[in-house]
Coordinates of C-alpha atoms in Angstrom, one line a residue:
X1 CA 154.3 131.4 209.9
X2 CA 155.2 130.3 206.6
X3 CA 154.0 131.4 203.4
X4 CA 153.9 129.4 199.9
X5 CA 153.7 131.4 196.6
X6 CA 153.8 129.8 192.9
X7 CA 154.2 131.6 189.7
X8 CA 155.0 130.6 186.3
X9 CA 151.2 129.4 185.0
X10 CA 150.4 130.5 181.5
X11 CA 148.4 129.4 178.5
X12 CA 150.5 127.2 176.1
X13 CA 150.5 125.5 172.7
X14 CA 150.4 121.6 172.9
X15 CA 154.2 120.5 172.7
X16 CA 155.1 124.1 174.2
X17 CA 156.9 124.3 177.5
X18 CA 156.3 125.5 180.9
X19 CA 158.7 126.2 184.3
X20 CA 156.7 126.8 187.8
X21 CA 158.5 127.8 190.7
X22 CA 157.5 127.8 194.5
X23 CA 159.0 129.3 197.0
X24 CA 159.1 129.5 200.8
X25 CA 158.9 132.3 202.6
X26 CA 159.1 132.8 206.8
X27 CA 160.3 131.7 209.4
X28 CA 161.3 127.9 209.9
X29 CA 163.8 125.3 210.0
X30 CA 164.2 123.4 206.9
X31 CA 161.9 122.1 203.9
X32 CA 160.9 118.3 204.8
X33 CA 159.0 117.6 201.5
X34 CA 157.8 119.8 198.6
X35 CA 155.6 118.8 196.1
X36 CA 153.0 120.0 193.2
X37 CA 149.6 118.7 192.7
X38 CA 147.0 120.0 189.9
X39 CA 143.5 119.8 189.9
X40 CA 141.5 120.0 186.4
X41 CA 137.9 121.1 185.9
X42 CA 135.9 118.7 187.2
X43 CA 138.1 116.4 188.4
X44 CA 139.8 115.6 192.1
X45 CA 143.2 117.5 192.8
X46 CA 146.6 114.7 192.0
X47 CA 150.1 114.3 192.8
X48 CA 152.2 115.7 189.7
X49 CA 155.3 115.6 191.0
X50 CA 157.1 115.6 194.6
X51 CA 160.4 115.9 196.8
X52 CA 160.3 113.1 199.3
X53 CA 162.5 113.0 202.3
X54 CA 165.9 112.5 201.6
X55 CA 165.8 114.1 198.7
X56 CA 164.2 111.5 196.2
X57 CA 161.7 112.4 194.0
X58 CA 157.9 111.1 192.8
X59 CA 156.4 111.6 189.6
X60 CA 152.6 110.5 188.4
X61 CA 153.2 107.9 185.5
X62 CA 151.5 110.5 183.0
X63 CA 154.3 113.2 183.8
X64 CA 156.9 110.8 184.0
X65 CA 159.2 111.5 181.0
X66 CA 157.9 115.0 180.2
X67 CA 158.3 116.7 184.0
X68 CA 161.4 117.0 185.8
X69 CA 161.4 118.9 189.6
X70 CA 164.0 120.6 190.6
X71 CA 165.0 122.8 193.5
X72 CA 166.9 125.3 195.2
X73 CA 167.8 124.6 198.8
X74 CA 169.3 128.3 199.0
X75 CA 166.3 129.7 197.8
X76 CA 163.9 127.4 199.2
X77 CA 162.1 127.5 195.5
X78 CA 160.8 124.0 193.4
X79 CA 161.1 124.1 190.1
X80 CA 158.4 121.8 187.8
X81 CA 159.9 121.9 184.6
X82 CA 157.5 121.2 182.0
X83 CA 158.1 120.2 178.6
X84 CA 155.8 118.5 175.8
X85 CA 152.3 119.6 177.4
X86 CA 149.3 118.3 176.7
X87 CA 145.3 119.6 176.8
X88 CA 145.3 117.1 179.6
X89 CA 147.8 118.7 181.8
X90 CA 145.2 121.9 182.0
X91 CA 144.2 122.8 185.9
X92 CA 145.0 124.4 188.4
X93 CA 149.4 123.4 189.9
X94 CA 149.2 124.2 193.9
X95 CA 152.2 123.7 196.0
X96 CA 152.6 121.5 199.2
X97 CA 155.0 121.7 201.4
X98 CA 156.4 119.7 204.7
X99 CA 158.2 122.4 207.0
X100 CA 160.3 121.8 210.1
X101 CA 159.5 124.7 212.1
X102 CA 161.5 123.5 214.8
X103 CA 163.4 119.8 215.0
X104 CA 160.6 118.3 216.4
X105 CA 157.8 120.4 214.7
X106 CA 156.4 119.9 211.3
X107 CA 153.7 121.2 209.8
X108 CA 152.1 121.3 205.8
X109 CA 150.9 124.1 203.8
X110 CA 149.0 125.0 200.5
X111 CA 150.6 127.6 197.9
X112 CA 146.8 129.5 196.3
X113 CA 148.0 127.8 192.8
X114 CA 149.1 129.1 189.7
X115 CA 146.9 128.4 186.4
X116 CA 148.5 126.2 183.5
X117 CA 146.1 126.0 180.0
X118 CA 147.2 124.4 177.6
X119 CA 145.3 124.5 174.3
X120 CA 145.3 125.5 170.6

C-alpha cells in the first residue's frame, strides 16, 4: 500500500515562483518513475514534467526552461521547481508515480493534486 501526497499549490503573481513537492509514503521497494501532470479548467490532464527510468528527466516544451524537477531518493519526495509562471500554467499539479513493490512488481498511483493559480 502506498500513498502519494503533494503540497506546495498556492495562488501566485505572473513571473512569481512556485516549489511542489511529492512524497511517498508505505511500504515498497524503490521509486521506478515519478512524474507531475496538471489539468486546467476545461482542458484534458498533461505531462509537465517527469523522472524516467534511469534517472532522466521529461519536460513539456512549454515548461521547458522555466520548470526544473528535482528529487530526493532519501526522502522519496519530487520537487517541481517553478519559476516565471504564467495564467496558463493554472490547474490542477497531480503526482504519478511508478513503484516496485517487489523486484518483479510494479504498480502506478495518483497523488489527489495540489492547486496552482496563477493570476493578477
Amino acid at each position: 500500500q502506498v500513498q502519494l501526497v503533494e503540497s506546495g499549490g498556492d495562488l501566485v503573481r505572473p513571473g512569481g515562483s512556485l516549489r511542489l513537492s511529492c512524497a511517498a509514503s508505505g511500504r515498497f521497494s524503490s521509486i521506478n518513475t515519478m512524474g507531475w501532470y496538471r489539468q486546467a479548467p476545461g482542458k484534458e490532464r498533461e505531462l509537465v514534467a517527469a523522472f524516467t527510468t534511469g534517472g532522466s528527466t521529461n519536460y513539456a516544451d512549454s515548461v521547458k526552461g522555466r520548470f526544473t524537477i528535482s528529487r530526493d531518493n532519501a526522502k522519496n519526495t519530487a520537487h517541481p521547481q517553478m519559476n516565471s509562471l504564467k495564467p496558463e500554467d493554472t490547474g490542477v499539479y497531480y503526482c504519478n508515480a511508478n513503484i516496485w513493490i517487489t523486484y518483479s512488481i510494479n504498480r502506478s498511483y495518483w497523488g489527489r493534486g495540489t492547486q496552482v493559480t496563477v493570476s493578477y
